[in-house]
């Protein structure tokens, strides 16, 4: 059951949301008008019914220069749950404006993984001050989490879990859950551990509630379980949750001891983030966040464009070598971008499919050859279809344009060049990301640049080379 179902009063009134559950522009404007008019009470009354996720959306939708006034008006509503739902850039700006003890108070309310998400991007000195303001147990848990690599299971996991020994009965477990008020209240599974605190099984909460008290927990638990190494990358964690349909999973250290757990709600965020990252990397758009500072976005994008500029010199050089050919037959200059452009699109299609397959573990060393053959077959079918279409189109234009009708080989030349370039594009679209992945490089980062370079270069070379060799110009 979701949080909004448990707390219906936290749901915003329907009039404030559109059909896609987004805050309406007029509602956002009304809140800002109240803030600008100095009527903090009216602004607070409008925002108070919102769910924490919608309050986070509201703060993000407000222009950066107006956020301080809005936050001041609704300061008591900006709690840990709101910050945990907030965009990283917006949250970082708000956290920087708070005193260390205020950040510590917010972090203490949250699960460890959410607290780490708030603290990890702070400056080292501010981070130390916040940690000093926390109580020893919270500080130890967060410091341990920060010691793990970014985007690892250790950063993602929460330490608040229920673990019981295998020799307990169901009655012992129930008594333990009711007697210890310090235990977490949000859990779906109980982890069963051996004397060395290594997980030996899991038990759904529903099983515990439906089993007689005298039954041993070891007889109720499920021994088959998916364990997550503490240093596993979060993308691999998400794939395991998806593959095995997990609700939660135990996280273990290098010695196999239980150190935390990851729940499906955390994984949902990861899947969204990782999918967005791959798309942005393919386009070279950096982090691609509309809340990212302009200079940071500029730095992330300009590096990609300068690299693209260098690779673009390769096809330009090929064209330069055929300047005499183009000078004799000017129509070639009009047609050669078609060959390169369609080839580039074909390469992009194959590239997108391959990068996704690599990211989801559908494409591995065991089926790489089969995948290459499949993409070549698709490229061949696409190439023949498009080649016939462009050949017929050029032939039809030849009946109307003198420059095209002067040589009947041009439709054949462009058709063959198109077929060759689409075949090359299909091959490059799968080989480039696979090669990068084999060299332990992210295939989403540089694949599109190399594939574009190959399709442009080979498209120009095939078309102009065939035009020269066929005697189309002389």
Coordinates of C-alpha atoms in Angstrom, one line a residue, residues 88-389:
X88 CA 19.7 16.9 -6.9
X89 CA 20.7 20.4 -8.0
X90 CA 17.7 22.1 -6.3
X91 CA 18.3 20.1 -3.1
X92 CA 22.0 21.0 -3.0
X93 CA 21.2 24.7 -3.3
X94 CA 18.7 24.5 -0.4
X95 CA 21.0 22.4 1.8
X96 CA 23.8 24.8 1.3
X97 CA 21.6 27.6 2.7
X98 CA 20.8 25.6 5.9
X99 CA 22.9 25.5 9.0
X100 CA 24.7 22.2 9.7
X101 CA 22.5 21.4 12.7
X102 CA 19.4 21.9 10.6
X103 CA 20.7 19.4 8.0
X104 CA 21.6 17.0 10.8
X105 CA 18.0 17.2 12.1
X106 CA 16.6 16.4 8.7
X107 CA 19.1 13.6 8.1
X108 CA 18.2 12.0 11.5
X109 CA 14.6 11.7 10.3
X110 CA 15.5 9.7 7.2
X111 CA 16.6 6.2 6.3
X112 CA 20.3 6.0 5.9
X113 CA 20.2 5.9 2.1
X114 CA 18.1 9.1 1.9
X115 CA 20.3 10.8 4.5
X116 CA 23.4 9.9 2.4
X117 CA 21.8 11.3 -0.7
X118 CA 21.4 14.7 1.0
X119 CA 24.9 14.8 2.6
X120 CA 27.1 13.2 0.0
X121 CA 27.3 16.2 -2.3
X122 CA 28.1 18.7 0.4
X123 CA 31.6 20.3 0.7
X124 CA 34.0 18.3 2.9
X125 CA 34.0 20.8 5.7
X126 CA 30.2 21.2 5.8
X127 CA 29.9 17.4 5.6
X128 CA 32.1 17.1 8.7
X129 CA 30.0 19.7 10.6
X130 CA 26.8 17.9 9.8
X131 CA 28.2 14.5 10.8
X132 CA 29.4 16.0 14.1
X133 CA 25.9 17.3 14.8
X134 CA 24.4 13.8 14.4
X135 CA 24.1 11.3 17.2
X136 CA 26.8 8.6 17.3
X137 CA 24.7 5.8 15.8
X138 CA 23.5 7.9 12.8
X139 CA 26.9 9.3 12.3
X140 CA 28.5 5.9 12.2
X141 CA 26.0 4.5 9.7
X142 CA 26.3 7.5 7.3
X143 CA 30.1 7.5 7.5
X144 CA 30.1 3.9 6.6
X145 CA 27.8 4.5 3.7
X146 CA 30.0 7.4 2.4
X147 CA 33.0 5.1 2.5
X148 CA 31.6 3.0 -0.4
X149 CA 31.9 4.1 -4.1
X150 CA 29.3 6.4 -5.5
X151 CA 26.3 4.6 -7.2
X152 CA 27.1 1.4 -5.4
X153 CA 24.9 -0.9 -3.3
X154 CA 26.6 0.4 -0.2
X155 CA 25.5 4.0 -0.9
X156 CA 22.0 2.8 -1.9
X157 CA 21.2 0.4 0.9
X158 CA 19.5 1.3 4.2
X159 CA 20.7 -0.1 7.5
X160 CA 17.3 -0.2 9.1
X161 CA 16.1 -3.8 8.8
X162 CA 14.9 -6.8 10.8
X163 CA 17.3 -9.7 11.3
X164 CA 16.6 -12.6 13.6
X165 CA 18.5 -15.9 14.5
X166 CA 17.4 -19.1 12.8
X167 CA 16.7 -20.9 16.1
X168 CA 13.9 -18.5 17.1
X169 CA 10.3 -19.5 16.9
X170 CA 7.6 -17.4 15.2
X171 CA 6.4 -16.4 18.6
X172 CA 9.9 -15.1 19.6
X173 CA 10.0 -13.0 16.4
X174 CA 6.5 -11.5 17.1
X175 CA 7.5 -10.7 20.7
X176 CA 10.7 -9.1 19.5
X177 CA 8.9 -6.9 16.9
X178 CA 6.4 -5.7 19.5
X179 CA 8.8 -5.1 22.4
X180 CA 11.6 -3.2 20.7
X181 CA 10.3 0.3 19.8
X182 CA 13.6 1.2 18.1
X183 CA 13.1 -1.2 15.3
X184 CA 12.2 0.1 11.8
X185 CA 8.5 0.1 11.0
X186 CA 8.8 -0.1 7.2
X187 CA 9.7 -3.6 6.0
X188 CA 8.4 -6.5 3.9
X189 CA 10.8 -9.2 4.8
X190 CA 12.6 -10.5 7.9
X191 CA 16.1 -11.6 7.3
X192 CA 17.2 -14.8 9.1
X193 CA 20.9 -14.9 10.0
X194 CA 23.4 -17.4 11.4
X195 CA 25.6 -16.8 14.5
X196 CA 28.1 -15.0 12.2
X197 CA 25.3 -12.6 11.1
X198 CA 25.4 -14.1 7.6
X199 CA 22.0 -14.3 5.9
X200 CA 20.6 -17.8 5.6
X201 CA 17.1 -17.0 4.4
X202 CA 14.2 -14.6 4.3
X203 CA 10.7 -14.7 5.6
X204 CA 7.8 -12.6 4.3
X205 CA 6.0 -10.7 7.0
X206 CA 2.7 -12.3 5.9
X207 CA 4.2 -15.7 6.6
X208 CA 5.0 -14.8 10.1
X209 CA 1.5 -13.4 10.8
X210 CA -0.1 -16.6 9.5
X211 CA 2.1 -19.2 11.2
X212 CA 1.5 -20.6 14.7
X213 CA 3.8 -19.2 17.4
X214 CA 5.4 -22.5 18.2
X215 CA 6.8 -23.1 14.6
X216 CA 10.6 -22.4 14.2
X217 CA 11.3 -19.5 11.9
X218 CA 13.8 -21.7 10.2
X219 CA 10.9 -23.9 9.0
X220 CA 9.0 -21.0 7.6
X221 CA 11.8 -19.0 5.9
X222 CA 12.8 -19.3 2.2
X223 CA 16.5 -20.3 2.0
X224 CA 16.9 -19.3 -1.7
X225 CA 17.7 -15.6 -1.8
X226 CA 19.4 -13.1 -3.9
X227 CA 22.3 -11.4 -2.1
X228 CA 23.7 -8.1 -3.3
X229 CA 27.5 -7.4 -2.8
X230 CA 28.0 -4.1 -1.1
X231 CA 30.2 -2.8 -3.9
X232 CA 27.9 -3.8 -6.8
X233 CA 27.0 -1.0 -9.2
X234 CA 23.5 0.3 -8.7
X235 CA 22.6 -0.4 -12.4
X236 CA 23.4 -4.1 -11.8
X237 CA 21.4 -4.0 -8.6
X238 CA 18.4 -2.8 -10.6
X239 CA 18.8 -5.5 -13.2
X240 CA 18.8 -8.2 -10.4
X241 CA 15.6 -6.8 -9.0
X242 CA 14.0 -6.8 -12.4
X243 CA 15.2 -10.3 -13.3
X244 CA 14.2 -12.0 -10.1
X245 CA 11.1 -9.8 -9.3
X246 CA 12.4 -8.8 -5.9
X247 CA 10.7 -6.6 -3.3
X248 CA 13.8 -6.3 -1.1
X249 CA 17.2 -7.9 -1.0
X250 CA 20.0 -8.3 1.6
X251 CA 23.3 -6.5 1.1
X252 CA 26.4 -8.3 2.3
X253 CA 30.0 -7.3 2.8
X254 CA 33.1 -9.1 1.5
X255 CA 32.9 -11.6 4.3
X256 CA 29.2 -12.4 3.6
X257 CA 27.8 -10.6 6.7
X258 CA 24.5 -8.8 6.4
X259 CA 25.1 -5.0 6.4
X260 CA 21.9 -3.6 4.9
X261 CA 19.0 -4.1 2.5
X262 CA 17.8 -2.5 -0.7
X263 CA 14.0 -2.1 -1.4
X264 CA 12.2 -1.9 -4.7
X265 CA 11.2 1.8 -4.2
X266 CA 14.9 2.7 -4.3
X267 CA 15.4 0.6 -7.5
X268 CA 12.6 2.4 -9.3
X269 CA 14.5 5.6 -9.0
X270 CA 17.7 3.9 -10.2
X271 CA 16.0 2.5 -13.3
X272 CA 14.7 5.9 -14.2
X273 CA 18.0 7.6 -13.6
X274 CA 20.1 5.0 -15.5
X275 CA 17.7 5.1 -18.5
X276 CA 17.9 8.9 -18.6
X277 CA 21.7 8.8 -18.3
X278 CA 22.2 6.5 -21.2
X279 CA 20.0 8.7 -23.5
X280 CA 21.9 11.8 -22.4
X281 CA 25.3 10.2 -22.9
X282 CA 24.3 9.1 -26.4
X283 CA 23.5 12.7 -27.3
X284 CA 26.4 14.2 -25.4
X285 CA 24.1 16.5 -23.4
X286 CA 26.0 16.0 -20.1
X287 CA 23.8 15.5 -17.1
X288 CA 21.0 17.1 -19.1
X289 CA 19.2 18.6 -16.0
X290 CA 17.3 21.8 -16.6
X291 CA 18.2 22.8 -13.1
X292 CA 21.9 22.4 -13.7
X293 CA 23.9 25.8 -13.8
X294 CA 24.4 27.2 -17.3
X295 CA 28.2 27.0 -17.0
X296 CA 28.2 23.4 -15.9
X297 CA 25.9 22.5 -18.8
X298 CA 28.2 24.3 -21.2
X299 CA 31.3 22.5 -20.0
X300 CA 29.5 19.1 -20.3
X301 CA 28.3 19.7 -23.8
X302 CA 31.1 21.7 -25.4
X303 CA 33.6 18.8 -24.9
X304 CA 31.4 16.5 -26.8
X305 CA 30.9 19.1 -29.6
X306 CA 34.6 19.7 -30.0
X307 CA 35.2 15.9 -30.1
X308 CA 32.5 15.7 -32.8
X309 CA 34.2 18.5 -34.7
X310 CA 37.4 16.5 -34.8
X311 CA 35.7 13.3 -36.0
X312 CA 33.8 15.4 -38.6
X313 CA 37.1 16.3 -40.3
X314 CA 37.4 12.7 -41.4
X315 CA 34.4 12.6 -43.8
X316 CA 35.3 16.2 -44.8
X317 CA 38.7 15.0 -45.9
X318 CA 37.2 12.2 -48.0
X319 CA 35.0 14.7 -49.8
X320 CA 38.1 16.9 -50.4
X321 CA 39.8 14.1 -52.3
X322 CA 36.9 13.9 -54.7
X323 CA 36.7 17.7 -55.4
X324 CA 37.4 17.2 -59.1
X325 CA 34.6 14.6 -59.3
X326 CA 32.1 16.9 -57.7
X327 CA 33.2 19.8 -59.8
X328 CA 32.4 17.9 -63.0
X329 CA 29.1 16.6 -61.8
X330 CA 27.6 19.2 -59.4
X331 CA 24.5 17.1 -58.8
X332 CA 26.7 14.7 -56.7
X333 CA 27.0 17.4 -54.1
X334 CA 23.2 17.5 -53.7
X335 CA 22.8 13.7 -53.5
X336 CA 25.7 12.6 -51.3
X337 CA 24.2 14.0 -48.0
X338 CA 21.3 11.6 -48.6
X339 CA 23.6 8.6 -48.6
X340 CA 25.4 9.7 -45.5
X341 CA 22.2 10.9 -43.7
X342 CA 20.2 7.7 -44.2
X343 CA 23.3 5.6 -43.2
X344 CA 23.6 7.7 -40.1
X345 CA 20.0 7.1 -39.1
X346 CA 20.4 3.3 -39.8
X347 CA 23.5 3.3 -37.6
X348 CA 21.7 5.2 -34.8
X349 CA 18.9 2.6 -34.8
X350 CA 21.3 -0.3 -34.4
X351 CA 23.3 1.6 -31.8
X352 CA 20.3 2.4 -29.7
X353 CA 19.2 -1.3 -29.7
X354 CA 22.7 -2.5 -28.9
X355 CA 23.3 -0.1 -26.1
X356 CA 20.0 -1.0 -24.5
X357 CA 20.8 -4.7 -24.9
X358 CA 24.2 -4.2 -23.2
X359 CA 22.6 -2.2 -20.4
X360 CA 20.0 -4.8 -19.6
X361 CA 22.4 -7.8 -20.0
X362 CA 20.5 -9.1 -23.0
X363 CA 23.7 -8.9 -25.1
X364 CA 26.6 -10.8 -23.6
X365 CA 29.7 -12.6 -24.9
X366 CA 27.7 -15.8 -25.4
X367 CA 25.3 -14.2 -28.0
X368 CA 27.4 -11.5 -29.5
X369 CA 28.0 -13.3 -32.8
X370 CA 24.4 -14.2 -33.2
X371 CA 23.4 -10.5 -32.5
X372 CA 25.9 -9.3 -35.1
X373 CA 24.4 -11.7 -37.7
X374 CA 20.9 -10.5 -36.8
X375 CA 21.8 -6.8 -37.3
X376 CA 23.6 -7.6 -40.6
X377 CA 20.4 -9.4 -41.8
X378 CA 18.2 -6.4 -40.8
X379 CA 20.7 -4.0 -42.4
X380 CA 20.7 -6.0 -45.7
X381 CA 16.9 -5.9 -45.8
X382 CA 16.7 -2.2 -45.0
X383 CA 19.6 -1.5 -47.4
X384 CA 17.9 -3.3 -50.4
X385 CA 14.6 -1.6 -49.7
X386 CA 16.0 2.0 -49.4
X387 CA 18.5 1.4 -52.3
X388 CA 15.7 0.4 -54.7
X389 CA 13.6 3.5 -53.5

